[in-house]
Short mmCIF file of C-alpha atoms in Angstrom, two decimals:
data_model
loop_
_atom_site.label_atom_id
_atom_site.label_comp_id
_atom_site.label_asym_id
_atom_site.label_seq_id
_atom_site.Cartn_x
_atom_site.Cartn_y
_atom_site.Cartn_z
CA MET A 1 0.00 0.00 0.00
CA THR A 2 1.31 3.40 -0.96
CA ARG A 3 0.59 6.03 1.59
CA HIS A 4 0.46 9.61 0.32
CA LYS A 5 1.57 11.99 2.93
CA GLY A 6 -0.53 15.18 2.91
CA PHE A 7 0.47 18.57 4.30
CA THR A 8 -0.49 19.43 7.80
CA LEU A 9 -2.29 22.68 8.54
CA LEU A 10 0.87 24.10 10.12
CA GLU A 11 2.98 23.22 7.08
CA LEU A 12 0.43 24.85 4.78
CA LEU A 13 0.32 28.01 6.90
CA ILE A 14 4.12 28.30 7.07
CA SER A 15 4.67 27.58 3.38
CA SER A 16 1.92 29.95 2.20
CA THR A 17 3.26 32.70 4.48
CA LEU A 18 6.79 32.19 3.17
CA PHE A 19 5.56 32.09 -0.42
CA ALA A 20 3.50 35.27 0.05
CA ALA A 21 6.44 37.06 1.71
CA THR A 22 8.80 36.00 -1.09
CA MET A 23 6.37 37.08 -3.80
CA ILE A 24 5.80 40.45 -2.07
CA GLY A 25 9.58 40.90 -1.89
CA VAL A 26 10.08 40.01 -5.54
CA ILE A 27 7.22 42.26 -6.70
CA ALA A 28 8.54 45.13 -4.54
CA LEU A 29 12.03 44.67 -5.99
CA VAL A 30 10.80 44.56 -9.58
CA THR A 31 8.63 47.65 -8.98
CA ALA A 32 11.58 49.46 -7.38
CA VAL A 33 13.84 48.56 -10.31
CA VAL A 34 11.30 49.70 -12.91
CA SER A 35 10.55 52.88 -10.95
CA SER A 36 14.26 53.64 -10.48
CA MET A 37 15.06 53.05 -14.13
CA SER A 38 12.21 55.33 -15.23
CA ASP A 39 13.27 57.90 -12.66
CA ALA A 40 16.90 57.68 -13.81
CA LEU A 41 15.86 58.07 -17.45
CA ALA A 42 13.73 61.09 -16.52
CA VAL A 43 16.67 62.63 -14.63
CA ARG A 44 18.97 61.91 -17.59
CA GLU A 45 16.60 63.71 -19.95
CA VAL A 46 16.32 66.65 -17.57
CA ASN A 47 20.12 66.81 -17.27
CA ALA A 48 20.48 66.70 -21.06
CA THR A 49 18.00 69.60 -21.33
CA ILE A 50 19.98 71.61 -18.77
CA ARG A 51 23.23 71.02 -20.68
CA ASN A 52 21.53 71.97 -23.93
CA ILE A 53 20.12 75.16 -22.45
CA ASN A 54 23.51 76.02 -20.98
CA SER A 55 25.58 75.52 -24.12
CA LYS A 56 23.18 77.09 -26.64
CA THR A 57 22.23 80.07 -24.47
CA MET A 58 25.80 80.75 -23.41
CA GLU A 59 26.97 80.64 -27.04
CA LEU A 60 24.22 82.97 -28.23
CA VAL A 61 24.48 85.46 -25.35
CA ALA A 62 28.29 85.55 -25.43
CA SER A 63 28.24 86.47 -29.12
CA ALA A 64 25.82 89.36 -28.43
CA LYS A 65 26.87 92.79 -27.19
CA CYS A 66 23.66 93.76 -25.47
CA VAL A 67 20.67 91.93 -23.95
CA LYS A 68 17.23 93.33 -23.16
CA VAL A 69 14.04 91.83 -21.81
CA ASP A 70 11.26 92.12 -24.41
CA GLY A 71 8.10 91.52 -22.39
CA GLU A 72 7.59 88.55 -20.11
CA GLY A 73 9.27 85.40 -21.36
CA SER A 74 11.24 87.01 -24.17
CA VAL A 75 14.77 88.39 -24.47
CA LEU A 76 16.29 90.27 -27.39
CA LEU A 77 19.98 90.02 -28.20
CA TYR A 78 21.83 92.79 -30.02
CA SER A 79 24.98 92.69 -32.11
CA ASP A 80 26.01 96.20 -31.09
CA LYS A 81 25.08 98.84 -28.51
CA CYS A 82 21.45 97.78 -28.19
CA ASP A 83 20.64 98.91 -31.76
CA THR A 84 20.64 95.94 -34.12
CA VAL A 85 18.80 92.82 -33.06
CA SER A 86 20.89 89.72 -33.69
CA GLY A 87 18.89 87.06 -31.89
CA LYS A 88 16.06 86.17 -29.59
CA ILE A 89 15.41 83.84 -26.68
CA VAL A 90 11.75 83.11 -26.08
CA TYR A 91 9.89 81.03 -23.53
CA SER A 92 6.93 79.55 -25.37
CA ASN A 93 4.72 76.52 -24.99
CA LYS A 94 6.71 75.10 -22.03
CA ASN A 95 9.93 75.29 -24.02
CA ILE A 96 12.77 77.75 -24.57
CA ILE A 97 13.47 78.67 -28.17
CA VAL A 98 16.68 80.40 -29.19
CA SER A 99 17.00 82.11 -32.52
CA ASN A 100 19.89 83.88 -34.23
CA LEU A 101 17.40 85.20 -36.83
CA LYS A 102 18.57 82.55 -39.29
CA ASP A 103 17.84 79.36 -37.38
CA GLU A 104 15.39 78.67 -34.60
CA THR A 105 16.24 75.94 -32.11
CA ALA A 106 13.99 74.54 -29.43
CA LEU A 107 16.21 73.88 -26.44
CA ASP A 108 14.20 70.98 -25.25
CA PRO A 109 13.96 68.40 -28.01
CA SER A 110 12.33 65.79 -25.77
CA ASP A 111 9.02 65.91 -23.96
CA VAL A 112 10.49 67.67 -20.95
CA GLU A 113 8.51 70.71 -19.88
CA ILE A 114 10.09 73.99 -18.78
CA GLY A 115 8.27 76.26 -16.36
CA LYS A 116 8.69 79.00 -13.76
CA ILE A 117 9.98 78.48 -10.21
CA GLY A 118 7.08 79.88 -8.20
CA ASN A 119 6.33 83.39 -9.42
CA ASN A 120 9.91 84.17 -10.43
CA PRO A 121 10.27 85.31 -14.04
CA ILE A 122 12.08 82.92 -16.38
CA PHE A 123 14.43 85.67 -17.64
CA THR A 124 15.81 88.71 -15.89
CA VAL A 125 18.40 91.06 -17.33
CA SER A 126 20.56 93.58 -15.53
CA ASP A 127 22.89 96.25 -16.96
CA ASN A 128 21.88 95.19 -20.48
CA ASN A 129 24.42 92.39 -20.42
CA LEU A 130 23.68 89.95 -17.63
CA LEU A 131 20.96 87.42 -18.38
CA LYS A 132 19.66 85.26 -15.53
CA ILE A 133 17.43 82.27 -16.00
CA ASN A 134 15.25 80.65 -13.36
CA ILE A 135 13.55 77.51 -14.55
CA ASP A 136 11.79 74.44 -13.32
CA ILE A 137 12.33 71.50 -15.68
CA LYS A 138 9.73 68.78 -15.45
CA LYS A 139 9.58 65.32 -16.87
CA SER A 140 6.49 63.16 -16.56
CA ASN A 141 6.80 59.58 -17.61
CA GLY A 142 3.50 57.96 -16.88
CA LYS A 143 3.25 58.04 -13.11
CA ILE A 144 6.93 58.88 -12.66
CA TYR A 145 7.44 62.59 -12.28
CA LYS A 146 10.67 64.52 -11.97
CA SER A 147 10.98 68.24 -11.33
CA VAL A 148 14.33 70.02 -11.17
CA GLN A 149 14.83 73.67 -10.31
CA TYR A 150 17.77 75.27 -12.07
CA ARG A 151 19.17 78.77 -12.18
CA THR A 152 22.23 80.34 -13.67
CA SER A 153 23.34 83.39 -15.63
CA TYR A 154 25.08 84.31 -18.87
CA ILE A 155 26.94 87.45 -19.87
CA ALA A 156 27.02 89.22 -23.20
CA GLY A 157 30.13 90.48 -24.93
CA THR A 158 32.78 88.40 -23.21
CA MET B 1 4.89 1.66 2.96
CA ARG B 2 6.73 4.13 0.76
CA ASN B 3 7.51 7.54 2.17
CA LYS B 4 7.71 10.59 -0.16
CA ARG B 5 10.71 12.72 0.75
CA ALA B 6 9.94 16.33 1.74
CA PHE B 7 12.35 19.28 2.03
CA THR B 8 14.56 19.22 5.05
CA LEU B 9 14.76 22.19 7.43
CA ILE B 10 18.29 22.96 6.18
CA GLU B 11 17.13 23.06 2.55
CA VAL B 12 14.29 25.42 3.43
CA ILE B 13 16.58 27.73 5.44
CA VAL B 14 19.24 27.77 2.69
CA SER B 15 16.71 28.56 -0.05
CA ILE B 16 15.03 31.32 1.98
CA THR B 17 18.43 32.82 2.83
CA THR B 18 19.40 32.73 -0.86
CA ILE B 19 16.18 34.43 -1.97
CA VAL B 20 16.44 37.08 0.77
CA SER B 21 20.09 37.72 -0.13
CA ILE B 22 19.28 38.16 -3.83
CA ILE B 23 16.44 40.53 -3.01
CA GLY B 24 18.63 42.43 -0.53
CA VAL B 25 21.55 42.83 -2.94
CA GLY B 26 19.17 43.82 -5.77
CA SER B 27 17.54 46.47 -3.57
CA MET B 28 20.94 47.83 -2.56
CA LEU B 29 22.05 48.07 -6.20
CA VAL B 30 18.87 49.87 -7.19
CA SER B 31 19.15 52.23 -4.24
CA SER B 32 22.81 52.94 -5.01
CA TYR B 33 22.06 53.61 -8.69
CA ASN B 34 19.29 56.00 -7.74
CA THR B 35 21.54 57.82 -5.28
CA THR B 36 24.21 58.25 -7.98
CA VAL B 37 21.71 59.66 -10.46
CA GLN B 38 20.30 62.11 -7.89
CA SER B 39 23.81 63.05 -6.87
CA ASN B 40 24.80 63.86 -10.46
CA GLN B 41 21.79 66.07 -10.72
CA ALA B 42 22.72 67.97 -7.56
CA SER B 43 26.19 68.53 -9.08
CA ILE B 44 24.72 69.96 -12.29
CA VAL B 45 22.51 72.34 -10.31
CA ALA B 46 25.52 73.33 -8.15
CA SER B 47 27.57 73.99 -11.30
CA GLY B 48 24.82 76.35 -12.50
CA LEU B 49 24.97 78.23 -9.21
CA ALA B 50 28.77 78.43 -9.39
CA GLN B 51 28.62 79.59 -13.01
CA GLU B 52 26.24 82.35 -11.88
CA LEU B 53 28.92 83.70 -9.53
CA LEU B 54 31.61 83.67 -12.23
CA THR B 55 29.27 85.41 -14.68
CA GLU B 56 28.47 88.05 -12.08
CA SER B 57 32.21 88.55 -11.58
CA TYR B 58 32.56 89.28 -15.31
CA ALA B 59 29.58 91.65 -15.12
CA ASN B 60 31.13 93.48 -12.19
CA ARG B 61 34.47 93.79 -14.01
CA ASN B 62 32.65 95.30 -17.03
CA LYS B 63 30.63 97.66 -14.85
CA LYS B 64 33.52 98.92 -12.74
CA PRO B 65 36.70 98.19 -14.71
CA GLU B 66 38.86 100.33 -12.46
CA SER B 67 37.82 98.75 -9.17
CA PRO B 68 38.57 95.29 -7.81
CA ILE B 69 35.80 92.84 -8.56
CA SER B 70 33.20 92.80 -5.82
CA VAL B 71 30.06 90.71 -6.16
CA THR B 72 27.00 90.71 -3.93
CA PHE B 73 25.23 87.36 -4.04
CA ASP B 74 22.96 85.01 -2.11
CA LYS B 75 25.26 82.92 0.05
CA ARG B 76 22.59 80.31 0.60
CA VAL B 77 20.30 79.07 -2.12
CA THR B 78 17.75 76.30 -1.77
CA LEU B 79 16.79 74.45 -4.93
CA ASN B 80 15.15 71.02 -5.16
CA ASN B 81 15.01 70.95 -1.33
CA ILE B 82 18.81 71.01 -1.15
CA ALA B 83 20.52 73.92 0.64
CA TYR B 84 23.55 75.09 -1.33
CA ALA B 85 26.16 77.31 0.36
CA ARG B 86 28.15 79.53 -1.99
CA GLU B 87 31.54 81.22 -1.72
CA LEU B 88 33.40 83.41 -4.18
CA TYR B 89 37.08 84.32 -3.99
CA ILE B 90 38.65 86.91 -6.29
CA ASP B 91 42.45 87.06 -6.44
CA SER B 92 44.70 89.29 -8.48
CA VAL B 93 47.28 87.13 -10.24
CA GLU B 94 50.52 88.26 -11.87
CA SER B 95 50.90 86.36 -15.14
CA GLY B 96 54.68 86.62 -15.15
CA THR B 97 54.82 87.97 -18.71
CA GLN B 98 54.85 91.65 -19.57
CA GLN B 99 52.38 91.20 -22.42
CA SER B 100 49.55 89.80 -20.38
CA GLY B 101 50.18 91.70 -17.14
CA SER B 102 47.91 90.68 -14.29
CA TYR B 103 44.41 89.25 -14.28
CA TRP B 104 41.66 88.34 -11.85
CA GLN B 105 41.19 84.75 -10.87
CA ALA B 106 37.64 84.05 -9.72
CA THR B 107 36.99 80.85 -7.75
CA ALA B 108 33.37 79.90 -7.09
CA LYS B 109 32.66 77.17 -4.55
CA VAL B 110 29.28 75.60 -3.99
CA LYS B 111 28.84 73.21 -1.08
CA TRP B 112 25.94 71.06 -0.05
CA SER B 113 25.22 68.07 2.10
CA GLU B 114 23.94 64.82 0.67
CA ALA B 115 23.07 61.75 2.72
CA GLY B 116 25.32 63.00 5.51
CA LYS B 117 28.26 63.62 3.16
CA ASP B 118 29.61 67.06 2.30
CA ARG B 119 29.97 67.68 -1.41
CA GLU B 120 31.52 70.57 -3.29
CA VAL B 121 31.73 71.94 -6.83
CA VAL B 122 34.54 74.39 -7.62
CA LEU B 123 34.69 76.46 -10.81
CA ILE B 124 37.64 78.73 -11.57
CA THR B 125 37.97 81.30 -14.32
CA ASN B 126 40.50 83.95 -15.24
CA ILE B 127 39.15 87.41 -15.97
CA SER B 128 41.38 89.87 -17.77
CA LYS B 129 41.72 93.33 -16.25
CA LEU B 130 40.36 96.06 -18.48
CA SER B 131 42.71 98.93 -19.21
CA LYS B 132 41.78 102.20 -17.54
#
């Protein structure tokens, strides 16, 4: 006679608890990995946008001789003593667009959104040569959401 | 009577330990990767704040070419819930050659604390002195 040994109630309770705990751990780990990877990709895109803004804006402003604010969210660049316009930097549709009057480049090629930090203006200019930017760069990737506040300044005619 | 062999206590303990170890190491790797990414971001933001100080030094030199560079700035800036402390040092440096004369050396330091560790970004630039 073959006797099949069944599980006792205690064995079932222990094994199901262990199984549930292991599954919860594995699911939590997988979720954390996916969330971290998405978060890291979002941060990488935000960082790329910051670098892009830095290099393009610095290049354009440095080649200008004068900078003036032209209404909220717009800056005019001049090739001489604030007479001849040579370029423009505009905040439009959650993006910054730089233009040297020949080419127009959106500084955020991805789906990252650029916005204000609180009520601070995006652009401020002092002494017609010092341009300051104050931006909040946001990346939403489904439920993952990354927001980075960034500020720096650029000088004309260096 | 034939007995079916079940797992021994040792086998169960070893397998649970293995699973827990794998999960633990995986979690640590993920956490460490995330920390590195966040840390890089803090450095980029700090570089922007340091660059701001150097740019303001240039602006001050242009505004008052005959005076030593003197910049008024926010020593503490909070962005992304991180408190950044800023310092700016301006030194007059003799170049050693008659052609170039002397110039200003501006050193911008931005410090912040991250997970109990002090971090710092230092940017240095040379600013030529404008002739009077």
